[in-house]
mmCIF file of C-alpha atoms in Angstrom:
data_model
loop_
_atom_site.group_PDB
_atom_site.id
_atom_site.type_symbol
_atom_site.label_atom_id
_atom_site.label_comp_id
_atom_site.label_asym_id
_atom_site.label_seq_id
_atom_site.Cartn_x
_atom_site.Cartn_y
_atom_site.Cartn_z
ATOM 1 C CA MET A 197 -41.871 40.058 61.880
ATOM 2 C CA THR A 198 -38.769 42.304 61.682
ATOM 3 C CA THR A 199 -38.774 46.106 61.624
ATOM 4 C CA PRO A 200 -37.166 47.575 58.572
ATOM 5 C CA LYS A 201 -33.897 49.293 59.308
ATOM 6 C CA GLY A 202 -33.220 52.952 57.791
ATOM 7 C CA PRO A 203 -35.443 56.032 57.639
ATOM 8 C CA GLN A 204 -38.969 55.918 57.156
ATOM 9 C CA LEU A 205 -40.162 57.441 53.681
ATOM 10 C CA ALA A 206 -42.834 59.965 53.428
ATOM 11 C CA VAL A 207 -44.416 60.392 50.080
ATOM 12 C CA LEU A 208 -45.941 63.673 49.571
ATOM 13 C CA PRO A 209 -48.367 64.417 46.634
ATOM 14 C CA THR A 210 -47.699 67.556 44.605
ATOM 15 C CA ALA A 211 -50.321 69.645 42.827
ATOM 16 C CA ALA A 212 -52.232 68.102 39.938
ATOM 17 C CA GLU A 213 -54.745 69.428 37.438
ATOM 18 C CA ASP A 214 -57.481 67.239 38.617
ATOM 19 C CA ASP A 215 -58.249 63.975 40.633
ATOM 20 C CA ALA A 216 -58.366 61.830 37.393
ATOM 21 C CA SER A 217 -54.554 62.464 36.558
ATOM 22 C CA PRO A 218 -51.982 60.663 38.501
ATOM 23 C CA ARG A 219 -49.960 62.919 40.939
ATOM 24 C CA ALA A 220 -46.279 63.217 41.040
ATOM 25 C CA GLN A 221 -44.894 62.287 44.394
ATOM 26 C CA VAL A 222 -42.096 64.184 46.296
ATOM 27 C CA LEU A 223 -40.056 61.610 48.140
ATOM 28 C CA HIS A 224 -39.017 62.960 51.548
ATOM 29 C CA PRO A 225 -37.646 60.320 54.169
ATOM 30 C CA SER A 226 -39.178 61.075 57.463
ATOM 31 C CA GLY A 227 -36.633 62.892 59.884
ATOM 32 C CA TRP A 228 -34.659 64.450 57.009
ATOM 33 C CA PRO A 229 -34.522 68.320 56.799
ATOM 34 C CA MET A 230 -36.907 69.808 54.288
ATOM 35 C CA PRO A 231 -34.839 70.714 51.295
ATOM 36 C CA LYS A 232 -35.199 74.448 49.856
ATOM 37 C CA GLY A 233 -35.594 74.660 46.017
ATOM 38 C CA TYR A 234 -35.421 70.978 45.174
ATOM 39 C CA ALA A 235 -36.964 67.694 46.041
ATOM 40 C CA ASN A 236 -34.890 64.709 47.383
ATOM 41 C CA GLY A 237 -36.904 62.416 44.901
ATOM 42 C CA MET A 238 -39.731 62.102 42.695
ATOM 43 C CA ALA A 239 -42.058 59.450 41.703
ATOM 44 C CA VAL A 240 -44.727 59.496 38.820
ATOM 45 C CA GLU A 241 -45.830 57.262 36.021
ATOM 46 C CA GLY A 242 -46.155 58.450 32.386
ATOM 47 C CA ARG A 243 -44.462 59.493 29.207
ATOM 48 C CA ILE A 244 -40.843 60.413 29.849
ATOM 49 C CA VAL A 245 -39.395 63.452 28.145
ATOM 50 C CA VAL A 246 -35.539 63.921 28.277
ATOM 51 C CA THR A 247 -33.533 66.783 27.055
ATOM 52 C CA GLY A 248 -29.746 66.821 26.367
ATOM 53 C CA GLY A 249 -27.712 69.283 27.863
ATOM 54 C CA VAL A 250 -29.320 72.759 27.235
ATOM 55 C CA ILE A 251 -27.382 76.048 27.334
ATOM 56 C CA GLY A 252 -28.264 79.601 27.365
ATOM 57 C CA TRP A 253 -28.295 80.435 23.593
ATOM 58 C CA ASP A 254 -31.035 81.602 21.412
ATOM 59 C CA ALA A 255 -32.372 80.164 18.098
ATOM 60 C CA GLN A 256 -29.491 81.737 16.202
ATOM 61 C CA GLU A 257 -26.997 80.217 18.652
ATOM 62 C CA ARG A 258 -26.117 83.461 20.309
ATOM 63 C CA LEU A 259 -25.321 83.109 24.059
ATOM 64 C CA ALA A 260 -26.807 85.236 26.465
ATOM 65 C CA ALA A 261 -24.474 87.668 28.209
ATOM 66 C CA GLY A 262 -23.643 86.725 31.753
ATOM 67 C CA PHE A 263 -24.479 83.962 34.124
ATOM 68 C CA LEU A 264 -27.893 85.006 35.298
ATOM 69 C CA ALA A 265 -28.890 85.938 31.527
ATOM 70 C CA GLN A 266 -27.698 82.456 30.459
ATOM 71 C CA VAL A 267 -29.761 80.703 33.163
ATOM 72 C CA ARG A 268 -32.901 82.366 32.246
ATOM 73 C CA GLN A 269 -32.377 81.460 28.442
ATOM 74 C CA THR A 270 -31.386 77.966 29.387
ATOM 75 C CA LEU A 271 -34.626 77.490 31.576
ATOM 76 C CA THR A 272 -36.571 79.228 28.754
ATOM 77 C CA ASN A 273 -35.251 76.763 26.325
ATOM 78 C CA ILE A 274 -35.975 73.836 28.471
ATOM 79 C CA ALA A 275 -39.673 74.950 28.710
ATOM 80 C CA GLU A 276 -39.971 75.257 25.031
ATOM 81 C CA ILE A 277 -38.588 71.672 24.808
ATOM 82 C CA LEU A 278 -41.086 70.289 27.115
ATOM 83 C CA ALA A 279 -43.836 72.043 25.219
ATOM 84 C CA GLU A 280 -42.811 70.364 21.980
ATOM 85 C CA ALA A 281 -43.758 67.092 23.908
ATOM 86 C CA GLY A 282 -46.965 68.357 25.518
ATOM 87 C CA ALA A 283 -45.196 68.761 28.827
ATOM 88 C CA ARG A 284 -45.294 71.698 31.259
ATOM 89 C CA PRO A 285 -42.808 72.632 34.066
ATOM 90 C CA GLU A 286 -44.817 70.885 36.738
ATOM 91 C CA HIS A 287 -43.994 67.694 34.862
ATOM 92 C CA LEU A 288 -40.235 67.919 35.581
ATOM 93 C CA VAL A 289 -38.816 65.279 37.791
ATOM 94 C CA ARG A 290 -35.078 65.936 37.703
ATOM 95 C CA LEU A 291 -32.841 68.661 36.658
ATOM 96 C CA THR A 292 -28.842 68.244 36.415
ATOM 97 C CA TRP A 293 -27.069 71.785 36.500
ATOM 98 C CA TYR A 294 -23.399 71.931 35.267
ATOM 99 C CA VAL A 295 -21.793 75.166 36.212
ATOM 100 C CA VAL A 296 -18.264 76.421 35.369
ATOM 101 C CA ASP A 297 -18.192 78.358 38.703
ATOM 102 C CA MET A 298 -19.792 77.138 41.956
ATOM 103 C CA GLU A 299 -19.310 80.559 43.696
ATOM 104 C CA GLU A 300 -21.006 82.320 40.580
ATOM 105 C CA TYR A 301 -24.019 79.923 41.286
ATOM 106 C CA LEU A 302 -23.933 80.480 45.225
ATOM 107 C CA THR A 303 -23.534 84.168 45.137
ATOM 108 C CA ASN A 304 -26.745 84.509 42.887
ATOM 109 C CA LEU A 305 -29.031 82.160 44.614
ATOM 110 C CA LYS A 306 -31.732 84.777 45.402
ATOM 111 C CA GLU A 307 -31.679 86.052 41.796
ATOM 112 C CA LEU A 308 -31.597 82.449 40.585
ATOM 113 C CA GLY A 309 -34.604 81.730 42.634
ATOM 114 C CA LYS A 310 -36.516 84.498 41.073
ATOM 115 C CA ILE A 311 -35.619 83.543 37.541
ATOM 116 C CA TYR A 312 -36.521 79.830 38.183
ATOM 117 C CA ARG A 313 -39.984 80.570 39.691
ATOM 118 C CA ALA A 314 -40.759 83.223 36.859
ATOM 119 C CA ILE A 315 -40.282 80.291 34.352
ATOM 120 C CA PHE A 316 -41.111 77.024 36.153
ATOM 121 C CA GLY A 317 -43.144 78.350 39.045
ATOM 122 C CA ALA A 318 -42.898 76.854 42.593
ATOM 123 C CA HIS A 319 -42.525 73.186 41.297
ATOM 124 C CA TYR A 320 -39.013 71.919 42.655
ATOM 125 C CA PRO A 321 -37.946 68.429 41.188
ATOM 126 C CA ALA A 322 -35.082 66.417 42.225
ATOM 127 C CA MET A 323 -32.084 68.553 41.434
ATOM 128 C CA ALA A 324 -28.039 67.982 41.168
ATOM 129 C CA LEU A 325 -25.606 70.684 40.917
ATOM 130 C CA VAL A 326 -21.954 69.850 39.630
ATOM 131 C CA GLN A 327 -19.023 72.193 38.786
ATOM 132 C CA VAL A 328 -17.304 71.423 35.655
ATOM 133 C CA VAL A 329 -13.823 72.560 34.255
ATOM 134 C CA ARG A 330 -15.540 73.739 31.163
ATOM 135 C CA LEU A 331 -18.679 73.179 28.743
ATOM 136 C CA VAL A 332 -18.541 72.336 24.854
ATOM 137 C CA GLU A 333 -19.243 75.966 24.224
ATOM 138 C CA LYS A 334 -16.441 77.817 25.734
ATOM 139 C CA ALA A 335 -18.527 81.040 26.653
ATOM 140 C CA ALA A 336 -21.271 78.933 28.235
ATOM 141 C CA ARG A 337 -21.525 79.372 32.059
ATOM 142 C CA VAL A 338 -24.340 76.894 32.714
ATOM 143 C CA GLU A 339 -25.881 73.669 31.120
ATOM 144 C CA ILE A 340 -28.890 71.867 32.283
ATOM 145 C CA GLU A 341 -30.348 68.436 31.664
ATOM 146 C CA ALA A 342 -33.964 67.942 32.402
ATOM 147 C CA THR A 343 -36.310 64.898 32.862
ATOM 148 C CA ALA A 344 -40.058 65.174 32.775
ATOM 149 C CA VAL A 345 -42.708 62.633 33.052
ATOM 150 C CA ILE A 346 -46.119 63.438 31.598
ATOM 151 C CA PRO A 347 -48.926 61.599 33.497
ATOM 152 C CA ARG A 348 -50.847 59.182 31.551
#
């Protein structure tokens, strides 16, 4: 018998409503540093909910003023889209953030964390962050795609 090469994979269960529902698993290879504010990977079975690129505007398509206000509105919009499918923030398995200014994001990490936790709680799915030249809406500072899985 041969020993597999590469890192060993730890699968950590996350909080679930009750023991009857399947749990999302945080995928964290052994020996890797613990990520802060995101997960390396997630595994769960169920109904998939996917958003398009969501930006920080309201129902009248008015963009919030400034980066942090747009992030707050974007995350609120994602929570509302999830609710339409019967999903909650703890069902999120992936977020992809597109920002027009990486320094603006990095300078505001502490406040971003507060905004995120106020809307989604302490649930951190797999995340990616990408700086882009611009977004479709010229005044938009951030756009986020979300994937959630509602357990069966």
